[in-house]
Short mmCIF file of N, CA and C in Angstrom, two decimals:
data_model
loop_
_atom_site.label_atom_id
_atom_site.label_comp_id
_atom_site.label_asym_id
_atom_site.label_seq_id
_atom_site.Cartn_x
_atom_site.Cartn_y
_atom_site.Cartn_z
N MET A 1 0.86 -1.18 0.00
CA MET A 1 0.00 0.00 0.00
C MET A 1 0.91 1.24 0.00
N SER A 2 0.66 2.14 -0.92
CA SER A 2 1.47 3.34 -1.02
C SER A 2 1.11 4.33 0.09
N HIS A 3 1.99 5.31 0.27
CA HIS A 3 1.76 6.33 1.30
C HIS A 3 0.46 7.08 1.06
N SER A 4 0.19 7.42 -0.21
CA SER A 4 -1.05 8.15 -0.49
C SER A 4 -2.28 7.27 -0.23
N ASP A 5 -2.16 5.95 -0.51
CA ASP A 5 -3.27 5.05 -0.20
C ASP A 5 -3.50 4.95 1.31
N GLU A 6 -2.40 4.94 2.05
CA GLU A 6 -2.52 4.91 3.51
C GLU A 6 -3.21 6.17 4.03
N GLN A 7 -2.87 7.30 3.43
CA GLN A 7 -3.52 8.56 3.82
C GLN A 7 -5.00 8.52 3.48
N LEU A 8 -5.33 8.03 2.29
CA LEU A 8 -6.74 7.93 1.90
C LEU A 8 -7.50 6.98 2.82
N GLN A 9 -6.87 5.89 3.21
CA GLN A 9 -7.51 4.94 4.12
C GLN A 9 -7.79 5.59 5.47
N SER A 10 -6.85 6.40 5.94
CA SER A 10 -7.04 7.12 7.20
C SER A 10 -8.19 8.12 7.09
N VAL A 11 -8.24 8.83 5.97
CA VAL A 11 -9.32 9.79 5.73
C VAL A 11 -10.66 9.05 5.68
N LEU A 12 -10.67 7.90 5.01
CA LEU A 12 -11.89 7.11 4.89
C LEU A 12 -12.41 6.69 6.27
N GLU A 13 -11.51 6.24 7.13
CA GLU A 13 -11.93 5.84 8.48
C GLU A 13 -12.52 7.02 9.25
N THR A 14 -11.91 8.18 9.10
CA THR A 14 -12.42 9.39 9.77
C THR A 14 -13.80 9.76 9.23
N LEU A 15 -13.95 9.71 7.92
CA LEU A 15 -15.24 10.04 7.31
C LEU A 15 -16.34 9.09 7.78
N GLU A 16 -16.01 7.80 7.87
CA GLU A 16 -17.00 6.82 8.32
C GLU A 16 -17.42 7.08 9.78
N GLU A 17 -16.47 7.47 10.61
CA GLU A 17 -16.81 7.82 11.99
C GLU A 17 -17.72 9.06 12.01
N CYS A 18 -17.41 10.05 11.20
CA CYS A 18 -18.25 11.25 11.12
C CYS A 18 -19.66 10.90 10.68
N ARG A 19 -19.77 9.99 9.72
CA ARG A 19 -21.10 9.58 9.25
C ARG A 19 -21.89 8.90 10.36
N LYS A 20 -21.21 8.07 11.17
CA LYS A 20 -21.88 7.42 12.29
C LYS A 20 -22.44 8.46 13.27
N VAL A 21 -21.64 9.48 13.55
CA VAL A 21 -22.08 10.54 14.47
C VAL A 21 -23.28 11.27 13.88
N LEU A 22 -23.21 11.60 12.59
CA LEU A 22 -24.33 12.30 11.95
C LEU A 22 -25.60 11.46 11.99
N ASN A 23 -25.48 10.17 11.74
CA ASN A 23 -26.65 9.29 11.82
C ASN A 23 -27.21 9.24 13.23
N ALA A 24 -26.32 9.19 14.22
CA ALA A 24 -26.76 9.15 15.62
C ALA A 24 -27.48 10.43 16.02
N CYS A 25 -27.11 11.54 15.38
CA CYS A 25 -27.73 12.84 15.66
C CYS A 25 -28.94 13.11 14.77
N ASN A 26 -29.38 12.11 14.04
CA ASN A 26 -30.50 12.24 13.12
C ASN A 26 -30.29 13.31 12.06
N SER A 27 -29.06 13.45 11.62
CA SER A 27 -28.73 14.37 10.52
C SER A 27 -28.60 13.54 9.25
N ARG A 28 -29.72 12.99 8.83
CA ARG A 28 -29.74 12.03 7.72
C ARG A 28 -29.20 12.63 6.42
N GLU A 29 -29.63 13.83 6.08
CA GLU A 29 -29.18 14.42 4.82
C GLU A 29 -27.67 14.63 4.80
N SER A 30 -27.12 15.10 5.89
CA SER A 30 -25.68 15.31 5.98
C SER A 30 -24.95 13.97 5.89
N ALA A 31 -25.48 12.96 6.57
CA ALA A 31 -24.87 11.62 6.52
C ALA A 31 -24.91 11.06 5.10
N GLU A 32 -26.01 11.30 4.38
CA GLU A 32 -26.10 10.83 2.99
C GLU A 32 -25.09 11.53 2.10
N LEU A 33 -24.92 12.84 2.30
CA LEU A 33 -23.92 13.57 1.53
C LEU A 33 -22.52 13.03 1.82
N LEU A 34 -22.26 12.75 3.07
CA LEU A 34 -20.96 12.20 3.44
C LEU A 34 -20.76 10.81 2.84
N SER A 35 -21.84 10.06 2.66
CA SER A 35 -21.75 8.75 2.03
C SER A 35 -21.24 8.86 0.59
N ILE A 36 -21.62 9.92 -0.08
CA ILE A 36 -21.14 10.14 -1.45
C ILE A 36 -19.64 10.38 -1.45
N VAL A 37 -19.17 11.16 -0.48
CA VAL A 37 -17.73 11.43 -0.36
C VAL A 37 -16.99 10.13 -0.04
N ILE A 38 -17.56 9.33 0.85
CA ILE A 38 -16.96 8.04 1.21
C ILE A 38 -16.87 7.14 -0.01
N LEU A 39 -17.92 7.11 -0.82
CA LEU A 39 -17.90 6.32 -2.04
C LEU A 39 -16.78 6.80 -2.97
N ASP A 40 -16.63 8.10 -3.11
CA ASP A 40 -15.58 8.65 -3.97
C ASP A 40 -14.19 8.22 -3.49
N VAL A 41 -13.96 8.29 -2.19
CA VAL A 41 -12.65 7.90 -1.65
C VAL A 41 -12.42 6.40 -1.86
N ARG A 42 -13.44 5.59 -1.63
CA ARG A 42 -13.31 4.14 -1.85
C ARG A 42 -13.01 3.83 -3.30
N MET A 43 -13.66 4.54 -4.20
CA MET A 43 -13.40 4.33 -5.63
C MET A 43 -11.94 4.65 -5.96
N LYS A 44 -11.42 5.72 -5.40
CA LYS A 44 -10.01 6.07 -5.62
C LYS A 44 -9.09 4.97 -5.10
N LEU A 45 -9.39 4.45 -3.92
CA LEU A 45 -8.57 3.40 -3.32
C LEU A 45 -8.60 2.11 -4.16
N LYS A 46 -9.75 1.81 -4.74
CA LYS A 46 -9.91 0.58 -5.51
C LYS A 46 -9.60 0.74 -6.99
N GLY A 47 -9.30 1.97 -7.41
CA GLY A 47 -8.97 2.21 -8.81
C GLY A 47 -10.17 2.15 -9.74
N ILE A 48 -11.32 2.51 -9.23
CA ILE A 48 -12.55 2.52 -10.03
C ILE A 48 -12.80 3.95 -10.49
N ASP A 49 -12.94 4.13 -11.79
CA ASP A 49 -13.17 5.50 -12.27
C ASP A 49 -14.66 5.74 -12.48
N SER A 50 -15.01 6.98 -12.77
CA SER A 50 -16.42 7.36 -12.88
C SER A 50 -17.10 6.66 -14.05
N ALA A 51 -16.35 6.33 -15.10
CA ALA A 51 -16.95 5.61 -16.24
C ALA A 51 -17.41 4.21 -15.81
N ASP A 52 -16.62 3.55 -14.96
CA ASP A 52 -17.01 2.23 -14.45
C ASP A 52 -18.27 2.34 -13.59
N LEU A 53 -18.34 3.36 -12.76
CA LEU A 53 -19.51 3.57 -11.92
C LEU A 53 -20.74 3.86 -12.76
N LYS A 54 -20.58 4.68 -13.79
CA LYS A 54 -21.71 5.00 -14.67
C LYS A 54 -22.20 3.75 -15.37
N ALA A 55 -21.28 2.91 -15.84
CA ALA A 55 -21.67 1.66 -16.51
C ALA A 55 -22.45 0.76 -15.55
N LEU A 56 -22.02 0.69 -14.29
CA LEU A 56 -22.73 -0.10 -13.30
C LEU A 56 -24.14 0.45 -13.07
N CYS A 57 -24.24 1.76 -12.90
CA CYS A 57 -25.55 2.39 -12.69
C CYS A 57 -26.48 2.17 -13.88
N ASP A 58 -25.95 2.33 -15.09
CA ASP A 58 -26.76 2.11 -16.29
C ASP A 58 -27.28 0.68 -16.34
N GLU A 59 -26.44 -0.29 -16.02
CA GLU A 59 -26.85 -1.69 -16.03
C GLU A 59 -27.90 -1.96 -14.96
N MET A 60 -27.73 -1.36 -13.78
CA MET A 60 -28.71 -1.55 -12.72
C MET A 60 -30.05 -0.94 -13.10
N LEU A 61 -30.03 0.21 -13.76
CA LEU A 61 -31.28 0.83 -14.21
C LEU A 61 -31.96 -0.01 -15.27
N ARG A 62 -31.19 -0.59 -16.19
CA ARG A 62 -31.77 -1.48 -17.21
C ARG A 62 -32.40 -2.69 -16.55
N SER A 63 -31.72 -3.26 -15.57
CA SER A 63 -32.25 -4.43 -14.86
C SER A 63 -33.52 -4.08 -14.11
N ALA A 64 -33.53 -2.92 -13.46
CA ALA A 64 -34.72 -2.50 -12.71
C ALA A 64 -35.89 -2.24 -13.64
N ALA A 65 -35.61 -1.71 -14.83
CA ALA A 65 -36.68 -1.42 -15.79
C ALA A 65 -37.29 -2.70 -16.34
N SER A 66 -36.53 -3.78 -16.36
CA SER A 66 -37.05 -5.03 -16.92
C SER A 66 -37.78 -5.88 -15.89
N GLU A 67 -37.80 -5.46 -14.61
CA GLU A 67 -38.53 -6.18 -13.57
C GLU A 67 -40.03 -5.96 -13.76
N PRO A 68 -40.84 -6.94 -13.35
CA PRO A 68 -42.28 -6.75 -13.42
C PRO A 68 -42.71 -5.58 -12.53
N PRO A 69 -43.74 -4.82 -12.94
CA PRO A 69 -44.18 -3.65 -12.16
C PRO A 69 -44.54 -3.97 -10.72
N SER A 70 -45.11 -5.16 -10.45
CA SER A 70 -45.53 -5.48 -9.09
C SER A 70 -44.35 -5.58 -8.14
N SER A 71 -43.17 -5.98 -8.63
CA SER A 71 -42.02 -6.12 -7.74
C SER A 71 -41.35 -4.79 -7.44
N SER A 72 -41.61 -3.77 -8.27
CA SER A 72 -40.95 -2.48 -8.03
C SER A 72 -41.88 -1.46 -7.39
N LYS A 73 -43.16 -1.83 -7.14
CA LYS A 73 -44.09 -0.89 -6.49
C LYS A 73 -43.73 -0.74 -5.03
N GLN A 74 -43.79 0.51 -4.56
CA GLN A 74 -43.56 0.76 -3.15
C GLN A 74 -44.57 1.79 -2.68
N THR A 75 -44.98 1.64 -1.44
CA THR A 75 -45.91 2.62 -0.90
C THR A 75 -45.13 3.82 -0.38
N GLN A 76 -45.84 4.87 -0.05
CA GLN A 76 -45.19 6.06 0.46
C GLN A 76 -44.60 5.82 1.84
N ASP A 77 -45.10 4.81 2.56
CA ASP A 77 -44.60 4.51 3.89
C ASP A 77 -43.25 3.80 3.85
N GLN A 78 -42.93 3.17 2.74
CA GLN A 78 -41.67 2.43 2.64
C GLN A 78 -40.59 3.32 2.03
N PRO A 79 -39.42 3.35 2.66
CA PRO A 79 -38.33 4.12 2.05
C PRO A 79 -37.85 3.42 0.78
N ARG A 80 -37.41 4.20 -0.17
CA ARG A 80 -36.91 3.64 -1.42
C ARG A 80 -35.53 3.04 -1.18
N ARG A 81 -35.33 1.84 -1.68
CA ARG A 81 -34.02 1.20 -1.54
C ARG A 81 -33.02 1.91 -2.45
N PRO A 82 -31.80 2.11 -1.98
CA PRO A 82 -30.80 2.74 -2.84
C PRO A 82 -30.41 1.81 -3.97
N LEU A 83 -30.09 2.39 -5.13
CA LEU A 83 -29.65 1.57 -6.25
C LEU A 83 -28.26 1.02 -6.04
N LEU A 84 -27.45 1.73 -5.27
CA LEU A 84 -26.10 1.28 -4.99
C LEU A 84 -25.91 1.09 -3.50
N ARG A 85 -25.19 0.09 -3.15
CA ARG A 85 -24.85 -0.14 -1.75
C ARG A 85 -23.35 -0.01 -1.62
N VAL A 86 -22.92 0.79 -0.67
CA VAL A 86 -21.49 1.00 -0.44
C VAL A 86 -20.98 -0.16 0.38
N VAL A 87 -19.94 -0.82 -0.12
CA VAL A 87 -19.36 -1.97 0.60
C VAL A 87 -17.88 -1.72 0.82
N LYS A 88 -17.38 -2.34 1.84
CA LYS A 88 -15.95 -2.23 2.13
C LYS A 88 -15.19 -3.29 1.38
#
């Protein structure tokens, strides 16, 4: 692991702790924004560029569009599932 990767990993750990605090304080919007930053840092660490992410999103949207309408219906009481899940 290079020095810059080690620095990014340290930043990532700090950002994840900040997100936990924001979630605990019910600052959902701020925590969601921080999740985007966390995703960006993880992508840099893993060598994934924005074109790869766009291709993944496009494929997920195509897959979701081909699902039967009954499986994608949600009521207003249910939160919408995110199209992407951030994984370590």
